mmCIF file of C-alpha atoms in Angstrom:
data_model
loop_
_atom_site.group_PDB
_atom_site.id
_atom_site.type_symbol
_atom_site.label_atom_id
_atom_site.label_comp_id
_atom_site.label_asym_id
_atom_site.label_seq_id
_atom_site.Cartn_x
_atom_site.Cartn_y
_atom_site.Cartn_z
ATOM 1 C CA MET A 441 -0.047 0.039 -0.073
ATOM 2 C CA GLY A 442 1.249 3.485 -0.846
ATOM 3 C CA ALA A 443 1.458 6.361 1.703
ATOM 4 C CA ILE A 444 -1.449 8.709 1.712
ATOM 5 C CA GLN A 445 -0.255 11.964 0.160
ATOM 6 C CA GLU A 446 -0.734 15.135 2.114
ATOM 7 C CA THR A 447 -2.962 17.689 0.415
ATOM 8 C CA THR A 448 -1.815 21.324 -0.214
ATOM 9 C CA ARG A 449 -4.470 22.451 2.243
ATOM 10 C CA GLU A 450 -3.029 20.123 4.914
ATOM 11 C CA LYS A 451 0.499 21.336 4.178
ATOM 12 C CA VAL A 452 -0.502 24.995 4.371
ATOM 13 C CA ASN A 453 -2.432 24.309 7.631
ATOM 14 C CA ARG A 454 0.842 22.829 9.084
ATOM 15 C CA LEU A 455 2.709 25.947 7.940
ATOM 16 C CA GLU A 456 0.049 28.118 9.462
ATOM 17 C CA ASP A 457 0.449 26.273 12.771
ATOM 18 C CA ALA A 458 4.160 26.810 12.735
ATOM 19 C CA LEU A 459 3.729 30.575 11.966
ATOM 20 C CA ARG A 460 1.679 30.989 15.125
ATOM 21 C CA SER A 461 4.889 30.656 17.105
ATOM 22 C CA VAL A 462 6.744 33.511 15.431
ATOM 23 C CA PRO A 463 6.157 37.314 15.630
ATOM 24 C CA GLN A 464 3.393 38.503 13.378
ATOM 25 C CA VAL A 465 4.252 40.914 10.547
ATOM 26 C CA ASP A 466 2.161 43.940 9.930
ATOM 27 C CA CYS A 467 0.643 43.608 6.471
ATOM 28 C CA PRO A 468 -1.629 46.627 6.053
ATOM 29 C CA ILE A 469 -5.055 45.998 4.527
ATOM 30 C CA ARG A 470 -7.223 48.478 2.613
ATOM 31 C CA HIS A 471 -10.871 47.861 1.771
ATOM 32 C CA HIS A 472 -12.348 49.284 -1.394
ATOM 33 C CA PHE A 473 -16.019 49.167 -2.426
ATOM 34 C CA ALA A 474 -17.962 49.820 -5.590
ATOM 35 C CA PRO A 475 -21.550 48.778 -6.382
ATOM 36 C CA GLY A 476 -21.473 44.942 -6.303
ATOM 37 C CA ILE A 477 -17.728 44.668 -5.824
ATOM 38 C CA TYR A 478 -15.479 44.437 -2.735
ATOM 39 C CA ALA A 479 -11.637 44.588 -3.095
ATOM 40 C CA ARG A 480 -9.359 43.606 -0.290
ATOM 41 C CA GLU A 481 -5.871 44.874 -0.893
ATOM 42 C CA ILE A 482 -2.923 43.692 1.343
ATOM 43 C CA THR A 483 0.622 45.063 1.310
ATOM 44 C CA ILE A 484 3.121 42.329 2.046
ATOM 45 C CA PRO A 485 6.649 43.209 3.102
ATOM 46 C CA LYS A 486 9.600 41.436 1.437
ATOM 47 C CA GLY A 487 10.542 38.193 3.273
ATOM 48 C CA THR A 488 7.042 37.645 4.745
ATOM 49 C CA VAL A 489 5.581 34.189 4.693
ATOM 50 C CA LEU A 490 1.783 34.261 4.847
ATOM 51 C CA THR A 491 -1.178 31.998 4.337
ATOM 52 C CA GLY A 492 -4.565 32.887 2.950
ATOM 53 C CA ALA A 493 -8.014 32.287 4.262
ATOM 54 C CA VAL A 494 -10.134 29.572 2.593
ATOM 55 C CA HIS A 495 -12.640 31.509 0.325
ATOM 56 C CA LYS A 496 -16.172 30.284 -0.097
ATOM 57 C CA GLN A 497 -16.366 31.717 -3.680
ATOM 58 C CA GLU A 498 -13.983 32.075 -6.623
ATOM 59 C CA SER A 499 -12.319 35.433 -6.833
ATOM 60 C CA LEU A 500 -10.156 37.461 -9.112
ATOM 61 C CA VAL A 501 -6.736 38.384 -7.758
ATOM 62 C CA VAL A 502 -4.318 41.031 -9.025
ATOM 63 C CA LEU A 503 -0.688 41.262 -7.913
ATOM 64 C CA SER A 504 -0.183 44.955 -8.747
ATOM 65 C CA ALA A 505 3.332 45.333 -7.262
ATOM 66 C CA GLY A 506 6.174 42.986 -6.269
ATOM 67 C CA ARG A 507 7.031 39.353 -6.726
ATOM 68 C CA LEU A 508 5.740 36.252 -4.839
ATOM 69 C CA ARG A 509 6.384 32.569 -4.675
ATOM 70 C CA LEU A 510 2.908 31.149 -4.485
ATOM 71 C CA VAL A 511 1.920 27.603 -3.318
ATOM 72 C CA THR A 512 -1.419 26.460 -4.620
ATOM 73 C CA ASP A 513 -3.129 23.154 -5.400
ATOM 74 C CA ASP A 514 -1.579 23.398 -8.874
ATOM 75 C CA GLY A 515 1.922 23.580 -7.408
ATOM 76 C CA THR A 516 4.445 26.320 -6.633
ATOM 77 C CA VAL A 517 4.941 29.252 -9.043
ATOM 78 C CA GLU A 518 6.779 32.465 -8.981
ATOM 79 C CA ILE A 519 4.720 35.454 -10.062
ATOM 80 C CA SER A 520 5.660 39.084 -10.697
ATOM 81 C CA ALA A 521 3.512 42.169 -11.012
ATOM 82 C CA PRO A 522 1.502 42.896 -13.002
ATOM 83 C CA TYR A 523 -0.170 39.499 -12.724
ATOM 84 C CA THR A 524 -3.854 38.462 -12.683
ATOM 85 C CA LEU A 525 -5.182 35.112 -11.657
ATOM 86 C CA THR A 526 -8.310 33.345 -10.409
ATOM 87 C CA CYS A 527 -8.399 31.921 -6.842
ATOM 88 C CA LYS A 528 -10.552 28.854 -6.651
ATOM 89 C CA ALA A 529 -13.216 28.477 -3.966
ATOM 90 C CA GLY A 530 -12.010 26.118 -1.215
ATOM 91 C CA ALA A 531 -8.323 26.650 -1.874
ATOM 92 C CA LYS A 532 -5.809 27.173 0.876
ATOM 93 C CA ASN A 533 -2.696 28.913 -0.407
ATOM 94 C CA ALA A 534 0.631 30.175 0.946
ATOM 95 C CA ALA A 535 3.136 32.739 -0.305
ATOM 96 C CA LEU A 536 6.576 34.144 0.322
ATOM 97 C CA ALA A 537 7.091 37.790 -0.671
ATOM 98 C CA LEU A 538 10.292 37.906 -2.707
ATOM 99 C CA GLU A 539 9.780 41.717 -2.890
ATOM 100 C CA ASP A 540 7.499 44.128 -1.231
ATOM 101 C CA SER A 541 4.115 43.284 -2.876
ATOM 102 C CA VAL A 542 0.583 44.373 -3.223
ATOM 103 C CA TRP A 543 -2.148 41.604 -3.600
ATOM 104 C CA THR A 544 -5.801 42.377 -4.184
ATOM 105 C CA ASN A 545 -8.759 39.975 -4.090
ATOM 106 C CA PHE A 546 -11.973 41.069 -5.821
ATOM 107 C CA PHE A 547 -15.300 39.620 -4.760
ATOM 108 C CA ALA A 548 -18.831 39.963 -5.973
ATOM 109 C CA THR A 549 -20.913 41.252 -3.008
ATOM 110 C CA GLU A 550 -22.924 44.191 -1.811
ATOM 111 C CA GLU A 551 -21.754 43.703 1.833
ATOM 112 C CA THR A 552 -19.573 46.412 3.298
ATOM 113 C CA ASP A 553 -19.283 45.425 6.976
ATOM 114 C CA GLN A 554 -15.736 44.034 7.385
ATOM 115 C CA ASP A 555 -16.554 41.300 9.995
ATOM 116 C CA LYS A 556 -19.609 40.246 7.984
ATOM 117 C CA LEU A 557 -17.369 40.067 4.842
ATOM 118 C CA VAL A 558 -14.928 37.672 6.595
ATOM 119 C CA GLU A 559 -17.804 35.323 7.521
ATOM 120 C CA LEU A 560 -19.605 35.686 4.172
ATOM 121 C CA LEU A 561 -16.567 35.161 1.959
ATOM 122 C CA THR A 562 -14.315 32.810 4.001
ATOM 123 C CA GLU A 563 -14.449 29.761 6.161
ATOM 124 C CA SER A 564 -13.089 31.931 8.996
ATOM 125 C CA LYS A 565 -14.424 34.283 11.519
ATOM 126 C CA ALA A 566 -12.683 37.634 12.039
ATOM 127 C CA SER A 567 -11.581 36.433 15.519
ATOM 128 C CA ASP A 568 -10.159 33.164 14.060
ATOM 129 C CA LEU A 569 -7.633 34.677 11.719
ATOM 130 C CA LEU A 570 -4.026 33.721 12.226
ATOM 131 C CA GLY A 571 -2.789 35.167 15.551
ATOM 132 C CA GLY A 572 -6.259 35.824 16.917
ATOM 133 C CA ASP A 573 -6.214 38.859 19.206
ATOM 134 C CA THR A 574 -2.458 39.244 18.836
ATOM 135 C CA ASN A 575 -2.754 39.542 15.049
ATOM 136 C CA GLN A 576 -1.315 42.909 14.058
ATOM 137 C CA GLN A 577 -3.827 43.236 11.255
ATOM 138 C CA LEU A 578 -6.777 42.832 13.521
ATOM 139 C CA ALA A 579 -5.256 45.303 16.011
ATOM 140 C CA ALA A 580 -4.663 47.856 13.251
ATOM 141 C CA ASN A 581 -8.240 47.426 12.002
ATOM 142 C CA LYS A 582 -9.665 47.878 15.465
ATOM 143 C CA ALA A 583 -7.507 50.998 15.990
ATOM 144 C CA ALA A 584 -8.682 52.370 12.615
ATOM 145 C CA GLU A 585 -12.367 51.753 13.617
ATOM 146 C CA ILE A 586 -11.766 53.725 16.757
ATOM 147 C CA THR A 587 -10.149 56.624 15.070
ATOM 148 C CA GLU A 588 -12.842 56.740 12.381
ATOM 149 C CA ALA A 589 -15.665 56.790 15.012
#
């Protein structure tokens, strides 16, 4: 009998577990809205290893700046801006930023509440994202909400 091969999702989940033990990197996120469209833009510093949330729907992705080594179900590929791809629903991906990079996911939705968007579009809850309450992204989002109020 052959060994059961580990799926990409299982490998990325193991990587994500390992990343929980290292300091979190601040990857600023900007949210953009137009009728029927939500764009989530993340700036990724060079040298950052990150994992993505599992999305419930297919989305378009644009790498508008930088260069990434991307691990997907289709294998590992190096991509350089400008680059456009489709992110499959149910995929769990990981990346290494080879240069400072800007990655934007585009989703079809009318929702604008950030916590609701996480639950609507991903298999996560806002509080479940990598690092939980110690996640610098979540802390920055909460600080921005306080300053905007």
